[in-house]
């Protein structure tokens, strides 16, 4: 956005001492069962080399998986290809979590295929493809997000509002209003078509590996990116993208666009990035 004289007006600080485009808060929202006081202190200071090497042991404990299941149950959702509903999984919850914990600990966990479903696309006659993972896969993805999200949230740019904890479309609109009042009058509205479905998997994994060096966590993320899709009687593995409907996909999508966010800020552009359905996710 630019001003009436073609010059860039002074940016509006999001809060005292911090301008748009700078890294987010040093201590993002984190799950207490996973992120201990010691880990949060390390997050504040930064780890040696900028990479986290040991994270899998934070993911497979039953306490982590139980917290993840609670989040999955709260979000509801349909059953996956195995036809196991949230209620069905909860009937033998402790036994299911114990088996899942053992599979993750020993490296024997493998995600199931994703059930393809189509939902109406707002403002269009087209339908949006939605992937529905099994309840168990949603539990693992939620636990994975709980483990790695604070690492990336720490450095996400301030002008990114989509799919982030405690942020949503209203926050993005407030930011636009601040910029308009600061003197910006020209804006460009851009939309990424089929963004989730077109993210290059290798580049995305490389960005994740820039901060996460735990090979088992990286292998787990890769296994979700390589999940097959089941639609009617056909099953295939998409060449690109991260499935819409997968719990981990919104975070991965932000990781991929984060370099762009920071580049735009460095070039002096006031970009406000959000998602069409970015309902705030509260902690």
PDB file of C-alpha atoms in Angstrom:
ATOM      1  CA  UNK A   1       0.000   0.000   0.000  1.00  0.00           C
ATOM      2  CA  UNK A   2       1.231   3.513  -0.818  1.00  0.00           C
ATOM      3  CA  UNK A   3       0.225   7.072   0.040  1.00  0.00           C
ATOM      4  CA  UNK A   4      -1.219   9.904  -2.054  1.00  0.00           C
ATOM      5  CA  UNK A   5       2.235  11.307  -2.896  1.00  0.00           C
ATOM      6  CA  UNK A   6       3.584   7.948  -3.981  1.00  0.00           C
ATOM      7  CA  UNK A   7       5.728   7.749  -0.887  1.00  0.00           C
ATOM      8  CA  UNK A   8       5.437   5.073   1.718  1.00  0.00           C
ATOM      9  CA  UNK A   9       3.854   6.480   4.903  1.00  0.00           C
ATOM     10  CA  UNK A  10       5.356   5.668   8.247  1.00  0.00           C
ATOM     11  CA  UNK A  11       4.261   2.163   9.247  1.00  0.00           C
ATOM     12  CA  UNK A  12       1.814   1.791  12.088  1.00  0.00           C
ATOM     13  CA  UNK A  13       3.372  -0.091  15.022  1.00  0.00           C
ATOM     14  CA  UNK A  14       1.387  -3.112  16.135  1.00  0.00           C
ATOM     15  CA  UNK A  15       2.392  -2.244  19.667  1.00  0.00           C
ATOM     16  CA  UNK A  16       5.058   0.023  21.197  1.00  0.00           C
ATOM     17  CA  UNK A  17       8.549  -0.701  19.922  1.00  0.00           C
ATOM     18  CA  UNK A  18       7.518  -3.192  17.236  1.00  0.00           C
ATOM     19  CA  UNK A  19       6.720  -2.474  13.606  1.00  0.00           C
ATOM     20  CA  UNK A  20       4.757  -4.580  11.185  1.00  0.00           C
ATOM     21  CA  UNK A  21       6.956  -7.138   9.517  1.00  0.00           C
ATOM     22  CA  UNK A  22       9.085  -7.806  12.550  1.00  0.00           C
ATOM     23  CA  UNK A  23       9.074 -11.207  14.194  1.00  0.00           C
ATOM     24  CA  UNK A  24       6.145 -12.128  16.375  1.00  0.00           C
ATOM     25  CA  UNK A  25       6.161 -12.273  20.167  1.00  0.00           C
ATOM     26  CA  UNK A  26       9.133 -14.070  21.696  1.00  0.00           C
ATOM     27  CA  UNK A  27       6.873 -16.352  23.680  1.00  0.00           C
ATOM     28  CA  UNK A  28       3.949 -17.573  21.544  1.00  0.00           C
ATOM     29  CA  UNK A  29       1.070 -19.575  22.916  1.00  0.00           C
ATOM     30  CA  UNK A  30       2.269 -23.073  23.781  1.00  0.00           C
ATOM     31  CA  UNK A  31       0.716 -26.209  25.204  1.00  0.00           C
ATOM     32  CA  UNK A  32       1.614 -26.703  28.909  1.00  0.00           C
ATOM     33  CA  UNK A  33       1.751 -30.529  28.691  1.00  0.00           C
ATOM     34  CA  UNK A  34       4.550 -30.218  26.123  1.00  0.00           C
ATOM     35  CA  UNK A  35       6.292 -26.892  26.452  1.00  0.00           C
ATOM     36  CA  UNK A  36       7.802 -26.818  29.917  1.00  0.00           C
ATOM     37  CA  UNK A  37       9.184 -23.673  31.559  1.00  0.00           C
ATOM     38  CA  UNK A  38      12.693 -24.816  30.627  1.00  0.00           C
ATOM     39  CA  UNK A  39      11.746 -25.288  26.966  1.00  0.00           C
ATOM     40  CA  UNK A  40      10.048 -21.895  26.858  1.00  0.00           C
ATOM     41  CA  UNK A  41      13.161 -20.294  28.318  1.00  0.00           C
ATOM     42  CA  UNK A  42      15.204 -21.973  25.579  1.00  0.00           C
ATOM     43  CA  UNK A  43      12.695 -20.739  23.007  1.00  0.00           C
ATOM     44  CA  UNK A  44      13.162 -17.186  24.290  1.00  0.00           C
ATOM     45  CA  UNK A  45      16.954 -17.355  24.088  1.00  0.00           C
ATOM     46  CA  UNK A  46      17.149 -19.412  20.912  1.00  0.00           C
ATOM     47  CA  UNK A  47      18.784 -22.796  20.465  1.00  0.00           C
ATOM     48  CA  UNK A  48      22.382 -23.285  19.344  1.00  0.00           C
ATOM     49  CA  UNK A  49      22.528 -23.288  15.563  1.00  0.00           C
ATOM     50  CA  UNK A  50      18.867 -22.289  15.382  1.00  0.00           C
ATOM     51  CA  UNK A  51      17.684 -25.915  15.132  1.00  0.00           C
ATOM     52  CA  UNK A  52      15.791 -28.189  17.508  1.00  0.00           C
ATOM     53  CA  UNK A  53      17.256 -31.694  17.552  1.00  0.00           C
ATOM     54  CA  UNK A  54      15.150 -33.654  20.032  1.00  0.00           C
ATOM     55  CA  UNK A  55      11.376 -33.315  19.723  1.00  0.00           C
ATOM     56  CA  UNK A  56       9.928 -36.781  19.072  1.00  0.00           C
ATOM     57  CA  UNK A  57      10.026 -37.564  22.791  1.00  0.00           C
ATOM     58  CA  UNK A  58       7.687 -34.594  23.331  1.00  0.00           C
ATOM     59  CA  UNK A  59       5.187 -36.004  20.842  1.00  0.00           C
ATOM     60  CA  UNK A  60       4.624 -39.646  21.748  1.00  0.00           C
ATOM     61  CA  UNK A  61       3.862 -39.442  25.524  1.00  0.00           C
ATOM     62  CA  UNK A  62       0.254 -40.345  26.276  1.00  0.00           C
ATOM     63  CA  UNK A  63      -0.216 -37.006  28.057  1.00  0.00           C
ATOM     64  CA  UNK A  64       0.524 -35.203  24.784  1.00  0.00           C
ATOM     65  CA  UNK A  65      -1.731 -37.510  22.761  1.00  0.00           C
ATOM     66  CA  UNK A  66      -4.531 -37.158  25.307  1.00  0.00           C
ATOM     67  CA  UNK A  67      -4.369 -33.357  25.035  1.00  0.00           C
ATOM     68  CA  UNK A  68      -4.368 -33.711  21.253  1.00  0.00           C
ATOM     69  CA  UNK A  69      -7.425 -35.975  21.297  1.00  0.00           C
ATOM     70  CA  UNK A  70      -9.263 -33.451  23.462  1.00  0.00           C
ATOM     71  CA  UNK A  71      -8.616 -30.790  20.815  1.00  0.00           C
ATOM     72  CA  UNK A  72      -9.727 -33.132  18.028  1.00  0.00           C
ATOM     73  CA  UNK A  73     -12.922 -34.002  19.895  1.00  0.00           C
ATOM     74  CA  UNK A  74     -13.660 -30.309  20.451  1.00  0.00           C
ATOM     75  CA  UNK A  75     -13.295 -29.592  16.732  1.00  0.00           C
ATOM     76  CA  UNK A  76     -15.555 -32.559  15.932  1.00  0.00           C
ATOM     77  CA  UNK A  77     -15.433 -33.733  12.314  1.00  0.00           C
ATOM     78  CA  UNK A  78     -16.336 -36.856  10.374  1.00  0.00           C
ATOM     79  CA  UNK A  79     -14.721 -40.285  10.348  1.00  0.00           C
ATOM     80  CA  UNK A  80     -11.945 -41.108   7.906  1.00  0.00           C
ATOM     81  CA  UNK A  81     -11.417 -44.107   5.652  1.00  0.00           C
ATOM     82  CA  UNK A  82     -11.481 -46.486   8.613  1.00  0.00           C
ATOM     83  CA  UNK A  83     -15.023 -45.331   9.541  1.00  0.00           C
ATOM     84  CA  UNK A  84     -13.950 -44.777  13.159  1.00  0.00           C
ATOM     85  CA  UNK A  85     -15.740 -41.748  14.590  1.00  0.00           C
ATOM     86  CA  UNK A  86     -14.517 -39.555  17.428  1.00  0.00           C
ATOM     87  CA  UNK A  87     -17.051 -41.230  19.699  1.00  0.00           C
ATOM     88  CA  UNK A  88     -15.878 -44.665  18.585  1.00  0.00           C
ATOM     89  CA  UNK A  89     -12.233 -43.801  19.222  1.00  0.00           C
ATOM     90  CA  UNK A  90     -13.143 -42.439  22.654  1.00  0.00           C
ATOM     91  CA  UNK A  91     -14.807 -45.698  23.714  1.00  0.00           C
ATOM     92  CA  UNK A  92     -11.380 -47.299  24.146  1.00  0.00           C
ATOM     93  CA  UNK A  93      -9.409 -44.092  24.462  1.00  0.00           C
ATOM     94  CA  UNK A  94      -6.713 -45.193  26.909  1.00  0.00           C
ATOM     95  CA  UNK A  95      -5.959 -48.389  25.008  1.00  0.00           C
ATOM     96  CA  UNK A  96      -5.958 -46.523  21.691  1.00  0.00           C
ATOM     97  CA  UNK A  97      -3.597 -43.862  23.009  1.00  0.00           C
ATOM     98  CA  UNK A  98      -1.281 -46.477  24.516  1.00  0.00           C
ATOM     99  CA  UNK A  99      -1.021 -48.307  21.172  1.00  0.00           C
ATOM    100  CA  UNK A 100      -0.534 -45.042  19.314  1.00  0.00           C
ATOM    101  CA  UNK A 101       2.162 -43.908  21.737  1.00  0.00           C
ATOM    102  CA  UNK A 102       4.040 -47.198  21.284  1.00  0.00           C
ATOM    103  CA  UNK A 103       3.798 -46.980  17.492  1.00  0.00           C
ATOM    104  CA  UNK A 104       5.176 -43.421  17.483  1.00  0.00           C
ATOM    105  CA  UNK A 105       7.926 -44.312  19.952  1.00  0.00           C
ATOM    106  CA  UNK A 106       9.122 -47.320  17.941  1.00  0.00           C
ATOM    107  CA  UNK A 107       8.722 -45.632  14.561  1.00  0.00           C
ATOM    108  CA  UNK A 108       6.003 -48.051  13.401  1.00  0.00           C
ATOM    109  CA  UNK A 109       3.251 -45.468  12.985  1.00  0.00           C
ATOM    110  CA  UNK A 110       1.955 -45.033   9.423  1.00  0.00           C
ATOM    111  CA  UNK A 111      -0.871 -42.642   8.496  1.00  0.00           C
ATOM    112  CA  UNK A 112      -3.890 -43.964   6.627  1.00  0.00           C
ATOM    113  CA  UNK A 113      -5.283 -42.676   3.344  1.00  0.00           C
ATOM    114  CA  UNK A 114      -7.262 -39.434   3.344  1.00  0.00           C
ATOM    115  CA  UNK A 115     -10.950 -39.564   2.450  1.00  0.00           C
ATOM    116  CA  UNK A 116     -11.762 -37.009  -0.256  1.00  0.00           C
ATOM    117  CA  UNK A 117     -14.933 -34.961   0.254  1.00  0.00           C
ATOM    118  CA  UNK A 118     -16.211 -31.858  -1.526  1.00  0.00           C
ATOM    119  CA  UNK A 119     -17.703 -28.810   0.193  1.00  0.00           C
ATOM    120  CA  UNK A 120     -19.296 -25.643  -1.281  1.00  0.00           C
ATOM    121  CA  UNK A 121     -16.853 -22.840  -2.065  1.00  0.00           C
ATOM    122  CA  UNK A 122     -18.052 -19.467  -0.700  1.00  0.00           C
ATOM    123  CA  UNK A 123     -19.054 -17.035  -3.453  1.00  0.00           C
ATOM    124  CA  UNK A 124     -18.693 -19.620  -6.203  1.00  0.00           C
ATOM    125  CA  UNK A 125     -20.540 -22.496  -7.810  1.00  0.00           C
ATOM    126  CA  UNK A 126     -17.371 -24.554  -7.611  1.00  0.00           C
ATOM    127  CA  UNK A 127     -16.749 -27.036  -4.838  1.00  0.00           C
ATOM    128  CA  UNK A 128     -13.610 -27.196  -2.740  1.00  0.00           C
ATOM    129  CA  UNK A 129     -11.881 -30.567  -2.239  1.00  0.00           C
ATOM    130  CA  UNK A 130     -11.484 -31.412   1.423  1.00  0.00           C
ATOM    131  CA  UNK A 131      -9.376 -34.225   2.811  1.00  0.00           C
ATOM    132  CA  UNK A 132     -10.645 -36.026   5.894  1.00  0.00           C
ATOM    133  CA  UNK A 133      -7.904 -37.899   7.771  1.00  0.00           C
ATOM    134  CA  UNK A 134      -8.767 -40.651  10.227  1.00  0.00           C
ATOM    135  CA  UNK A 135      -9.379 -39.614  13.835  1.00  0.00           C
ATOM    136  CA  UNK A 136      -6.091 -41.249  14.858  1.00  0.00           C
ATOM    137  CA  UNK A 137      -4.153 -39.323  12.197  1.00  0.00           C
ATOM    138  CA  UNK A 138      -5.822 -36.103  13.349  1.00  0.00           C
ATOM    139  CA  UNK A 139      -4.665 -36.858  16.899  1.00  0.00           C
ATOM    140  CA  UNK A 140      -1.061 -37.322  15.733  1.00  0.00           C
ATOM    141  CA  UNK A 141      -1.158 -34.201  13.563  1.00  0.00           C
ATOM    142  CA  UNK A 142      -2.584 -32.161  16.425  1.00  0.00           C
ATOM    143  CA  UNK A 143       0.152 -33.414  18.740  1.00  0.00           C
ATOM    144  CA  UNK A 144       2.732 -32.624  16.065  1.00  0.00           C
ATOM    145  CA  UNK A 145       1.364 -29.108  15.705  1.00  0.00           C
ATOM    146  CA  UNK A 146       1.478 -28.634  19.476  1.00  0.00           C
ATOM    147  CA  UNK A 147       5.139 -29.638  19.488  1.00  0.00           C
ATOM    148  CA  UNK A 148       6.502 -27.592  16.575  1.00  0.00           C
ATOM    149  CA  UNK A 149       4.162 -24.607  16.252  1.00  0.00           C
ATOM    150  CA  UNK A 150       5.812 -22.454  18.972  1.00  0.00           C
ATOM    151  CA  UNK A 151       9.184 -22.875  17.235  1.00  0.00           C
ATOM    152  CA  UNK A 152       7.874 -21.280  14.053  1.00  0.00           C
ATOM    153  CA  UNK A 153       5.420 -18.874  15.693  1.00  0.00           C
ATOM    154  CA  UNK A 154       8.352 -17.224  17.438  1.00  0.00           C
ATOM    155  CA  UNK A 155       9.626 -15.836  14.136  1.00  0.00           C
ATOM    156  CA  UNK A 156       6.485 -15.489  12.031  1.00  0.00           C
ATOM    157  CA  UNK A 157       6.001 -11.982  10.639  1.00  0.00           C
ATOM    158  CA  UNK A 158       3.506  -9.737  12.374  1.00  0.00           C
ATOM    159  CA  UNK A 159       1.467  -9.085   9.214  1.00  0.00           C
ATOM    160  CA  UNK A 160       0.521 -12.760   8.859  1.00  0.00           C
ATOM    161  CA  UNK A 161      -2.972 -13.384  10.234  1.00  0.00           C
ATOM    162  CA  UNK A 162      -4.140 -16.628   8.636  1.00  0.00           C
ATOM    163  CA  UNK A 163      -4.375 -19.842  10.660  1.00  0.00           C
ATOM    164  CA  UNK A 164      -2.488 -18.456  13.651  1.00  0.00           C
ATOM    165  CA  UNK A 165      -3.304 -18.791  17.358  1.00  0.00           C
ATOM    166  CA  UNK A 166      -5.559 -16.000  18.627  1.00  0.00           C
ATOM    167  CA  UNK A 167      -5.556 -14.182  15.261  1.00  0.00           C
ATOM    168  CA  UNK A 168      -8.234 -13.989  12.584  1.00  0.00           C
ATOM    169  CA  UNK A 169      -9.788 -11.985   9.762  1.00  0.00           C
ATOM    170  CA  UNK A 170     -10.997  -9.229  12.100  1.00  0.00           C
ATOM    171  CA  UNK A 171      -7.426  -8.648  13.238  1.00  0.00           C
ATOM    172  CA  UNK A 172      -6.324  -8.382   9.599  1.00  0.00           C
ATOM    173  CA  UNK A 173      -9.119  -5.886   8.871  1.00  0.00           C
ATOM    174  CA  UNK A 174      -8.109  -3.808  11.882  1.00  0.00           C
ATOM    175  CA  UNK A 175      -4.563  -3.740  10.519  1.00  0.00           C
ATOM    176  CA  UNK A 176      -5.814  -2.556   7.106  1.00  0.00           C
ATOM    177  CA  UNK A 177      -7.849   0.147   8.832  1.00  0.00           C
ATOM    178  CA  UNK A 178      -4.721   1.296  10.709  1.00  0.00           C
ATOM    179  CA  UNK A 179      -2.794   1.549   7.444  1.00  0.00           C
ATOM    180  CA  UNK A 180      -5.578   3.524   5.755  1.00  0.00           C
ATOM    181  CA  UNK A 181      -5.668   5.970   8.644  1.00  0.00           C
ATOM    182  CA  UNK A 182      -1.874   6.270   8.414  1.00  0.00           C
ATOM    183  CA  UNK A 183      -2.153   7.543   4.841  1.00  0.00           C
ATOM    184  CA  UNK A 184      -2.063   4.479   2.629  1.00  0.00           C
ATOM    185  CA  UNK A 185      -4.632   4.699  -0.173  1.00  0.00           C
ATOM    186  CA  UNK A 186      -3.513   2.206  -2.837  1.00  0.00           C
ATOM    187  CA  UNK A 187      -3.856  -1.494  -2.246  1.00  0.00           C
ATOM    188  CA  UNK A 188      -3.575  -4.729  -4.203  1.00  0.00           C
ATOM    189  CA  UNK A 189      -5.841  -7.674  -3.404  1.00  0.00           C
ATOM    190  CA  UNK A 190      -4.253 -10.965  -4.451  1.00  0.00           C
ATOM    191  CA  UNK A 191      -5.498 -14.511  -3.988  1.00  0.00           C
ATOM    192  CA  UNK A 192      -3.472 -17.704  -4.299  1.00  0.00           C
ATOM    193  CA  UNK A 193      -5.523 -20.216  -6.259  1.00  0.00           C
ATOM    194  CA  UNK A 194      -5.469 -23.778  -4.892  1.00  0.00           C
ATOM    195  CA  UNK A 195      -2.605 -22.783  -2.620  1.00  0.00           C
ATOM    196  CA  UNK A 196      -2.634 -25.822  -0.330  1.00  0.00           C
ATOM    197  CA  UNK A 197      -2.694 -28.172  -3.326  1.00  0.00           C
ATOM    198  CA  UNK A 198       0.245 -26.552  -5.102  1.00  0.00           C
ATOM    199  CA  UNK A 199       2.908 -26.155  -2.392  1.00  0.00           C
ATOM    200  CA  UNK A 200       6.133 -27.917  -3.521  1.00  0.00           C
ATOM    201  CA  UNK A 201       6.741 -30.669  -0.979  1.00  0.00           C
ATOM    202  CA  UNK A 202      10.537 -30.641  -1.192  1.00  0.00           C
ATOM    203  CA  UNK A 203      10.801 -26.885  -0.626  1.00  0.00           C
ATOM    204  CA  UNK A 204       8.331 -27.048   2.240  1.00  0.00           C
ATOM    205  CA  UNK A 205      10.280 -29.829   3.958  1.00  0.00           C
ATOM    206  CA  UNK A 206      13.498 -27.861   3.493  1.00  0.00           C
ATOM    207  CA  UNK A 207      11.940 -24.866   5.273  1.00  0.00           C
ATOM    208  CA  UNK A 208      10.789 -27.081   8.154  1.00  0.00           C
ATOM    209  CA  UNK A 209      14.256 -28.634   8.342  1.00  0.00           C
ATOM    210  CA  UNK A 210      15.706 -25.151   8.689  1.00  0.00           C
ATOM    211  CA  UNK A 211      14.514 -25.121  12.299  1.00  0.00           C
ATOM    212  CA  UNK A 212      13.736 -28.759  13.094  1.00  0.00           C
ATOM    213  CA  UNK A 213      16.598 -31.262  12.848  1.00  0.00           C
ATOM    214  CA  UNK A 214      14.849 -34.219  14.509  1.00  0.00           C
ATOM    215  CA  UNK A 215      14.815 -36.771  11.686  1.00  0.00           C
ATOM    216  CA  UNK A 216      11.835 -38.661  13.082  1.00  0.00           C
ATOM    217  CA  UNK A 217       9.737 -35.485  13.216  1.00  0.00           C
ATOM    218  CA  UNK A 218      10.756 -34.646   9.653  1.00  0.00           C
ATOM    219  CA  UNK A 219       9.925 -38.187   8.534  1.00  0.00           C
ATOM    220  CA  UNK A 220       6.528 -37.910  10.211  1.00  0.00           C
ATOM    221  CA  UNK A 221       5.762 -34.658   8.394  1.00  0.00           C
ATOM    222  CA  UNK A 222       6.885 -36.207   5.123  1.00  0.00           C
ATOM    223  CA  UNK A 223       4.608 -39.191   5.702  1.00  0.00           C
ATOM    224  CA  UNK A 224       1.636 -36.831   6.000  1.00  0.00           C
ATOM    225  CA  UNK A 225       2.629 -35.024   2.811  1.00  0.00           C
ATOM    226  CA  UNK A 226       2.783 -38.373   1.030  1.00  0.00           C
ATOM    227  CA  UNK A 227      -0.577 -39.670   2.253  1.00  0.00           C
ATOM    228  CA  UNK A 228      -2.689 -41.180  -0.476  1.00  0.00           C
ATOM    229  CA  UNK A 229      -6.147 -39.789  -1.278  1.00  0.00           C
ATOM    230  CA  UNK A 230      -9.170 -42.089  -1.547  1.00  0.00           C
ATOM    231  CA  UNK A 231     -12.102 -40.869  -3.637  1.00  0.00           C
ATOM    232  CA  UNK A 232     -14.806 -43.384  -4.416  1.00  0.00           C
ATOM    233  CA  UNK A 233     -12.808 -46.411  -5.598  1.00  0.00           C
ATOM    234  CA  UNK A 234      -9.749 -44.494  -6.765  1.00  0.00           C
ATOM    235  CA  UNK A 235      -6.612 -43.967  -4.681  1.00  0.00           C
ATOM    236  CA  UNK A 236      -3.604 -41.828  -5.584  1.00  0.00           C
ATOM    237  CA  UNK A 237      -0.779 -39.771  -4.070  1.00  0.00           C
ATOM    238  CA  UNK A 238      -0.758 -36.070  -5.061  1.00  0.00           C
ATOM    239  CA  UNK A 239       2.553 -34.836  -6.493  1.00  0.00           C
ATOM    240  CA  UNK A 240       2.290 -31.465  -4.776  1.00  0.00           C
ATOM    241  CA  UNK A 241       0.665 -29.822  -1.799  1.00  0.00           C
ATOM    242  CA  UNK A 242      -0.482 -30.482   1.712  1.00  0.00           C
ATOM    243  CA  UNK A 243      -4.060 -31.753   2.098  1.00  0.00           C
ATOM    244  CA  UNK A 244      -6.843 -29.291   2.846  1.00  0.00           C
ATOM    245  CA  UNK A 245      -8.565 -30.591   5.961  1.00  0.00           C
ATOM    246  CA  UNK A 246      -5.395 -31.953   7.542  1.00  0.00           C
ATOM    247  CA  UNK A 247      -4.701 -30.486  10.984  1.00  0.00           C
ATOM    248  CA  UNK A 248      -1.047 -29.779  10.222  1.00  0.00           C
ATOM    249  CA  UNK A 249      -1.650 -28.149   6.808  1.00  0.00           C
ATOM    250  CA  UNK A 250      -2.433 -24.587   7.989  1.00  0.00           C
ATOM    251  CA  UNK A 251       0.829 -24.409   9.951  1.00  0.00           C
ATOM    252  CA  UNK A 252       2.797 -25.862   7.035  1.00  0.00           C
ATOM    253  CA  UNK A 253       1.195 -23.357   4.675  1.00  0.00           C
ATOM    254  CA  UNK A 254       2.330 -20.485   6.902  1.00  0.00           C
ATOM    255  CA  UNK A 255       5.848 -21.910   7.123  1.00  0.00           C
ATOM    256  CA  UNK A 256       6.065 -21.924   3.325  1.00  0.00           C
ATOM    257  CA  UNK A 257       4.907 -18.307   2.946  1.00  0.00           C
ATOM    258  CA  UNK A 258       6.881 -16.901   5.875  1.00  0.00           C
ATOM    259  CA  UNK A 259       9.969 -16.019   3.771  1.00  0.00           C
ATOM    260  CA  UNK A 260       7.684 -14.002   1.470  1.00  0.00           C
ATOM    261  CA  UNK A 261       6.183 -12.186   4.462  1.00  0.00           C
ATOM    262  CA  UNK A 262       9.609 -11.112   5.682  1.00  0.00           C
ATOM    263  CA  UNK A 263      10.851 -10.235   2.182  1.00  0.00           C
ATOM    264  CA  UNK A 264       7.873  -7.928   1.581  1.00  0.00           C
ATOM    265  CA  UNK A 265       8.487  -6.236   4.929  1.00  0.00           C
ATOM    266  CA  UNK A 266      12.191  -5.806   4.158  1.00  0.00           C
ATOM    267  CA  UNK A 267      11.280  -4.159   0.833  1.00  0.00           C
ATOM    268  CA  UNK A 268       9.000  -1.706   2.641  1.00  0.00           C
ATOM    269  CA  UNK A 269       5.652  -3.121   1.506  1.00  0.00           C
ATOM    270  CA  UNK A 270       2.851  -3.256   4.067  1.00  0.00           C
ATOM    271  CA  UNK A 271       1.333  -6.654   3.306  1.00  0.00           C
ATOM    272  CA  UNK A 272      -1.576  -8.010   5.319  1.00  0.00           C
ATOM    273  CA  UNK A 273      -1.895 -11.738   4.688  1.00  0.00           C
ATOM    274  CA  UNK A 274      -4.890 -13.733   5.816  1.00  0.00           C
ATOM    275  CA  UNK A 275      -7.025 -16.716   4.842  1.00  0.00           C
ATOM    276  CA  UNK A 276     -10.646 -16.588   3.672  1.00  0.00           C
ATOM    277  CA  UNK A 277     -11.790 -18.752   6.584  1.00  0.00           C
ATOM    278  CA  UNK A 278      -9.222 -17.680   9.188  1.00  0.00           C
ATOM    279  CA  UNK A 279     -11.285 -18.121  12.324  1.00  0.00           C
ATOM    280  CA  UNK A 280      -9.105 -17.504  15.391  1.00  0.00           C
ATOM    281  CA  UNK A 281      -7.859 -20.680  17.062  1.00  0.00           C
ATOM    282  CA  UNK A 282      -7.871 -20.026  20.789  1.00  0.00           C
ATOM    283  CA  UNK A 283      -5.497 -21.662  23.268  1.00  0.00           C
TER     284      UNK A 283
END
